[in-house]
Amino acid sequence: MFTLFDMIRSSLSYVNLSTVLKNRIYTILAGIGNFYLLYVAFRFFQNGFWGRGTLFILAFLVILYFTYLNILYYFTKAKKSKYDISPWIEKVLHIQSKDPMTAAEEERKEMAPGYVQTNGIFKNEDFLPATVVHTMEQRDNIQQIAAELIRMDYMKADYQGLSEEEIAEKIQATGKPVPALSAPVALPYFELARKGNSLIVYGGLNQIDRKEVATVKEVGLLTAREAVKRYQLYLATAVITGGPEKINGRTGLIEKDTPYGVQVQVAYRERAAEEPSTNQRRSIVTETSSTPEHLTRSQHETFDEFDPRQSTQAPQKHWRSQKYKH
């Protein structure tokens, strides 16, 4: 009998089950197996071995008591019994136990990619939150990317694996909706690029299938246009947020179909640290005064990156006409 239960326990270790579900299965197995001890005790009494039979009866009662506590904890809303001696045992034996429910919550958070993925490792750069806006096309692209990530099992929008009752209890305790995503999920691929006069965030499964997902409106307290003039900007993280969430309704839980969105974090450096100052640029022009005028303009003249006249017009080529004598 015990060999059979050990085989079942070993088999469960190969299956990816939540901590709570595993403990429920163990509780059921312990409750069923415990009655085998009662049968053994009865056989000892029947054959006159009262001492051994009594020991088995005591073992049966102890296991039955802890099975009762587990049933309360894992199968009911009561969770605890006023006759629970577990805290006293932990205190006497100096055991620091971990709440399985808390462990399950941490396990679900660790399973989510979250902010783990970044666009490189930044050491000497400072970070700023960026405010982004979405066009209708960009929002549709985000929904398509999110659906594909869920299909690939990269992103889990499963309400943290909670049951309907657990979701209702959480809403009642916090007073807030329960989102399908347990944490923001990093896009597998993302980059920041300029398009016309705008800073566009591109994202997707990879660089081949990249799509526009957001437009940067502000970086810190500066507008995107002012931030690009003053800083060199690098996209550090881009994560999917939002999505469906459940709220309490009149007859039960209601799923609110909230669209997914994208949030980004930007690393930046001062442009003056790496770019020549205005005086340095003037000295360079002075030293190269012998250079033809059109080469001087193309090599040393600087333009505002967000000047629409410069972004839409190609630089003019200068041609010098010459007459040849035959």
CSV table of C-alpha atoms in Angstrom, one decimal, residues 14-242:
chain,number,residue,atom,x,y,z
A,14,TYR,CA,6.9,14.7,-13.3
A,15,VAL,CA,3.7,16.7,-13.9
A,16,ASN,CA,3.7,20.5,-13.9
A,17,LEU,CA,1.0,21.1,-11.3
A,18,SER,CA,0.5,24.1,-8.9
A,19,THR,CA,1.5,23.7,-5.3
A,20,VAL,CA,-2.1,24.0,-4.0
A,21,LEU,CA,-3.3,21.3,-6.4
A,22,LYS,CA,-0.5,18.9,-5.5
A,23,ASN,CA,-1.3,19.4,-1.8
A,24,ARG,CA,-4.9,18.7,-2.4
A,25,ILE,CA,-4.0,15.5,-4.1
A,26,TYR,CA,-1.7,14.5,-1.2
A,27,THR,CA,-4.4,15.2,1.3
A,28,ILE,CA,-6.9,12.9,-0.5
A,29,LEU,CA,-4.2,10.2,-0.7
A,30,ALA,CA,-3.3,10.5,2.9
A,31,GLY,CA,-7.0,10.4,4.0
A,32,ILE,CA,-7.6,7.2,1.9
A,33,GLY,CA,-4.3,5.6,3.0
A,34,ASN,CA,-4.9,6.3,6.6
A,35,PHE,CA,-7.8,3.8,6.8
A,36,TYR,CA,-5.3,1.1,5.8
A,37,LEU,CA,-3.7,1.7,9.2
A,38,LEU,CA,-7.1,1.2,10.8
A,39,TYR,CA,-7.5,-2.1,9.1
A,40,VAL,CA,-4.0,-3.2,10.3
A,41,ALA,CA,-4.9,-2.2,13.8
A,42,PHE,CA,-8.1,-4.2,13.6
A,43,ARG,CA,-6.1,-7.3,12.5
A,44,PHE,CA,-3.6,-6.9,15.4
A,45,PHE,CA,-6.5,-6.7,17.9
A,46,GLN,CA,-8.1,-9.7,16.2
A,47,ASN,CA,-4.9,-11.8,16.7
A,48,GLY,CA,-4.4,-10.6,20.3
A,49,PHE,CA,-1.5,-8.1,19.7
A,50,TRP,CA,-3.1,-5.3,21.7
A,51,GLY,CA,0.1,-3.3,22.1
A,52,ARG,CA,0.8,-3.1,18.3
A,53,GLY,CA,-2.8,-2.5,17.6
A,54,THR,CA,-2.9,0.4,20.0
A,55,LEU,CA,0.1,2.0,18.3
A,56,PHE,CA,-1.5,1.7,14.9
A,57,ILE,CA,-4.7,3.2,16.3
A,58,LEU,CA,-2.7,6.2,17.7
A,59,ALA,CA,-1.0,6.7,14.3
A,60,PHE,CA,-4.4,6.6,12.6
A,61,LEU,CA,-5.8,9.3,14.9
A,62,VAL,CA,-2.7,11.6,14.4
A,63,ILE,CA,-2.8,11.3,10.6
A,64,LEU,CA,-6.6,11.7,10.7
A,65,TYR,CA,-6.2,15.0,12.7
A,66,PHE,CA,-3.7,16.5,10.3
A,67,THR,CA,-5.8,15.3,7.3
A,68,TYR,CA,-8.7,17.2,8.9
A,69,LEU,CA,-6.5,20.4,9.1
A,70,ASN,CA,-5.4,20.1,5.5
A,71,ILE,CA,-9.0,19.6,4.3
A,72,LEU,CA,-9.9,22.8,6.1
A,73,TYR,CA,-7.0,24.7,4.6
A,74,TYR,CA,-7.1,23.5,1.0
A,75,PHE,CA,-10.8,22.7,0.5
A,76,THR,CA,-12.8,25.2,2.5
A,77,LYS,CA,-13.0,28.9,3.2
A,78,ALA,CA,-12.4,28.5,6.9
A,79,LYS,CA,-8.6,27.8,6.3
A,80,LYS,CA,-7.9,27.3,10.0
A,81,SER,CA,-9.2,25.4,13.0
A,82,LYS,CA,-9.3,26.8,16.6
A,83,TYR,CA,-7.8,23.4,17.6
A,84,ASP,CA,-4.8,23.7,15.3
A,85,ILE,CA,-1.6,22.8,17.1
A,86,SER,CA,0.7,23.4,14.1
A,87,PRO,CA,1.9,26.8,15.4
A,88,TRP,CA,2.8,25.3,18.8
A,89,ILE,CA,4.8,22.4,17.0
A,90,GLU,CA,6.6,24.9,14.9
A,91,LYS,CA,7.6,27.0,17.9
A,92,VAL,CA,8.8,23.9,19.9
A,93,LEU,CA,10.8,22.4,17.1
A,94,HIS,CA,12.0,25.9,15.8
A,95,ILE,CA,10.5,25.3,12.4
A,96,GLN,CA,9.9,28.2,10.0
A,97,SER,CA,7.3,26.9,7.6
A,98,LYS,CA,6.2,28.7,4.4
A,99,ASP,CA,2.5,29.2,3.6
A,100,PRO,CA,1.8,27.1,0.5
A,101,MET,CA,-0.7,29.6,-0.8
A,102,THR,CA,2.0,32.3,-0.6
A,103,ALA,CA,4.4,30.0,-2.3
A,104,ALA,CA,2.0,29.3,-5.1
A,105,GLU,CA,1.5,33.1,-5.6
A,106,GLU,CA,5.3,33.6,-5.9
A,107,GLU,CA,5.5,30.6,-8.2
A,108,ARG,CA,3.0,32.2,-10.6
A,109,LYS,CA,4.9,35.4,-10.5
A,110,GLU,CA,8.2,33.7,-11.3
A,111,MET,CA,6.6,32.0,-14.3
A,112,ALA,CA,5.8,35.3,-15.9
A,113,PRO,CA,8.6,36.9,-18.0
A,114,GLY,CA,7.7,40.3,-16.6
A,115,TYR,CA,10.5,42.9,-16.6
A,116,VAL,CA,13.3,40.3,-16.8
A,117,GLN,CA,14.0,40.9,-20.5
A,118,THR,CA,15.7,44.2,-21.3
A,119,ASN,CA,17.4,45.6,-24.3
A,120,GLY,CA,20.9,45.1,-23.0
A,121,ILE,CA,22.6,45.8,-19.6
A,122,PHE,CA,22.8,49.5,-18.8
A,123,LYS,CA,25.4,50.5,-16.2
A,124,ASN,CA,26.2,54.2,-16.4
A,125,GLU,CA,23.0,55.5,-17.9
A,126,ASP,CA,20.0,57.0,-16.1
A,127,PHE,CA,16.5,55.9,-16.7
A,128,LEU,CA,13.3,57.9,-17.2
A,129,PRO,CA,9.7,56.7,-17.6
A,130,ALA,CA,8.3,57.5,-21.0
A,131,THR,CA,4.7,58.5,-21.7
A,132,VAL,CA,3.4,56.8,-24.8
A,133,VAL,CA,0.2,57.1,-26.9
A,134,HIS,CA,-1.4,54.5,-29.2
A,135,THR,CA,-3.0,55.1,-32.6
A,136,MET,CA,-5.8,52.7,-33.6
A,137,GLU,CA,-3.4,50.8,-35.9
A,138,GLN,CA,-0.8,50.5,-33.1
A,139,ARG,CA,-3.4,49.3,-30.6
A,140,ASP,CA,-4.6,46.6,-33.1
A,141,ASN,CA,-0.9,45.5,-33.5
A,142,ILE,CA,-0.6,45.1,-29.8
A,143,GLN,CA,-3.7,42.9,-29.6
A,144,GLN,CA,-2.3,40.7,-32.4
A,145,ILE,CA,1.1,40.4,-30.8
A,146,ALA,CA,-0.5,39.6,-27.4
A,147,ALA,CA,-2.7,36.9,-28.9
A,148,GLU,CA,0.3,35.3,-30.6
A,149,LEU,CA,2.3,35.3,-27.4
A,150,ILE,CA,-0.6,33.7,-25.5
A,151,ARG,CA,-0.9,31.1,-28.2
A,152,MET,CA,2.9,30.3,-28.0
A,153,ASP,CA,2.5,30.1,-24.1
A,154,TYR,CA,5.1,32.9,-23.7
A,155,MET,CA,2.5,35.0,-22.0
A,156,LYS,CA,0.0,33.6,-19.5
A,157,ALA,CA,-3.3,35.5,-19.3
A,158,ASP,CA,-4.9,32.9,-16.9
A,159,TYR,CA,-5.7,35.1,-13.9
A,160,GLN,CA,-2.7,33.7,-12.0
A,161,GLY,CA,-4.3,30.2,-12.1
A,162,LEU,CA,-6.9,31.3,-9.5
A,163,SER,CA,-10.4,29.7,-9.4
A,164,GLU,CA,-13.6,31.7,-9.7
A,165,GLU,CA,-14.0,31.6,-5.9
A,166,GLU,CA,-10.5,32.7,-5.3
A,167,ILE,CA,-10.9,35.6,-7.7
A,168,ALA,CA,-14.1,36.7,-6.0
A,169,GLU,CA,-12.4,36.6,-2.6
A,170,LYS,CA,-9.5,38.6,-3.9
A,171,ILE,CA,-11.8,41.3,-5.4
A,172,GLN,CA,-13.7,41.5,-2.1
A,173,ALA,CA,-10.5,41.8,-0.1
A,174,THR,CA,-8.8,44.4,-2.3
A,175,GLY,CA,-11.8,46.2,-3.9
A,176,LYS,CA,-10.0,46.1,-7.2
A,177,PRO,CA,-10.5,44.1,-10.4
A,178,VAL,CA,-8.3,41.0,-10.9
A,179,PRO,CA,-6.3,41.3,-14.2
A,180,ALA,CA,-5.6,38.3,-16.4
A,181,LEU,CA,-1.9,39.2,-16.4
A,182,SER,CA,-0.2,38.6,-13.0
A,183,ALA,CA,2.6,41.1,-14.1
A,184,PRO,CA,3.7,43.1,-17.1
A,185,VAL,CA,5.2,40.9,-19.8
A,186,ALA,CA,8.3,41.9,-21.8
A,187,LEU,CA,8.1,42.0,-25.5
A,188,PRO,CA,10.5,39.4,-27.1
A,189,TYR,CA,11.7,42.1,-29.5
A,190,PHE,CA,11.5,45.9,-29.2
A,191,GLU,CA,13.3,49.0,-30.5
A,192,LEU,CA,13.0,52.8,-30.7
A,193,ALA,CA,13.2,54.5,-34.1
A,194,ARG,CA,12.4,57.9,-35.6
A,195,LYS,CA,9.7,58.2,-38.1
A,196,GLY,CA,9.3,61.6,-39.5
A,197,ASN,CA,8.9,63.9,-36.6
A,198,SER,CA,7.9,61.2,-34.1
A,199,LEU,CA,9.6,58.6,-32.0
A,200,ILE,CA,8.0,55.2,-32.6
A,201,VAL,CA,8.3,52.1,-30.5
A,202,TYR,CA,8.4,48.9,-32.6
A,203,GLY,CA,7.8,45.5,-31.1
A,204,GLY,CA,6.9,41.9,-31.9
A,205,LEU,CA,8.0,38.3,-31.8
A,206,ASN,CA,11.2,39.2,-33.7
A,207,GLN,CA,12.8,41.9,-35.9
A,208,ILE,CA,11.2,40.4,-39.1
A,209,ASP,CA,7.7,40.6,-37.8
A,210,ARG,CA,8.1,43.9,-35.9
A,211,LYS,CA,5.1,46.3,-35.8
A,212,GLU,CA,4.4,49.8,-34.5
A,213,VAL,CA,3.1,49.5,-31.0
A,214,ALA,CA,3.4,53.0,-29.5
A,215,THR,CA,4.4,56.6,-30.1
A,216,VAL,CA,6.6,58.3,-27.4
A,217,LYS,CA,4.9,61.5,-26.3
A,218,GLU,CA,7.0,62.5,-23.3
A,219,VAL,CA,10.3,61.4,-21.7
A,220,GLY,CA,10.3,62.4,-18.1
A,221,LEU,CA,9.1,65.9,-18.0
A,222,LEU,CA,10.2,66.8,-21.5
A,223,THR,CA,8.3,66.3,-24.8
A,224,ALA,CA,9.8,63.7,-27.1
A,225,ARG,CA,11.1,66.5,-29.4
A,226,GLU,CA,12.9,68.3,-26.6
A,227,ALA,CA,14.3,65.1,-25.1
A,228,VAL,CA,15.9,64.1,-28.4
A,229,LYS,CA,17.6,67.5,-28.8
A,230,ARG,CA,19.1,67.3,-25.3
A,231,TYR,CA,19.7,63.6,-24.8
A,232,GLN,CA,20.7,60.4,-26.6
A,233,LEU,CA,17.8,58.0,-25.9
A,234,TYR,CA,17.9,54.3,-25.7
A,235,LEU,CA,14.9,51.9,-25.2
A,236,ALA,CA,15.6,49.8,-22.1
A,237,THR,CA,12.3,47.9,-21.6
A,238,ALA,CA,9.0,47.6,-23.4
A,239,VAL,CA,6.3,45.5,-21.7
A,240,ILE,CA,2.7,44.5,-22.4
A,241,THR,CA,0.2,45.7,-19.7
A,242,GLY,CA,-3.5,45.8,-19.3
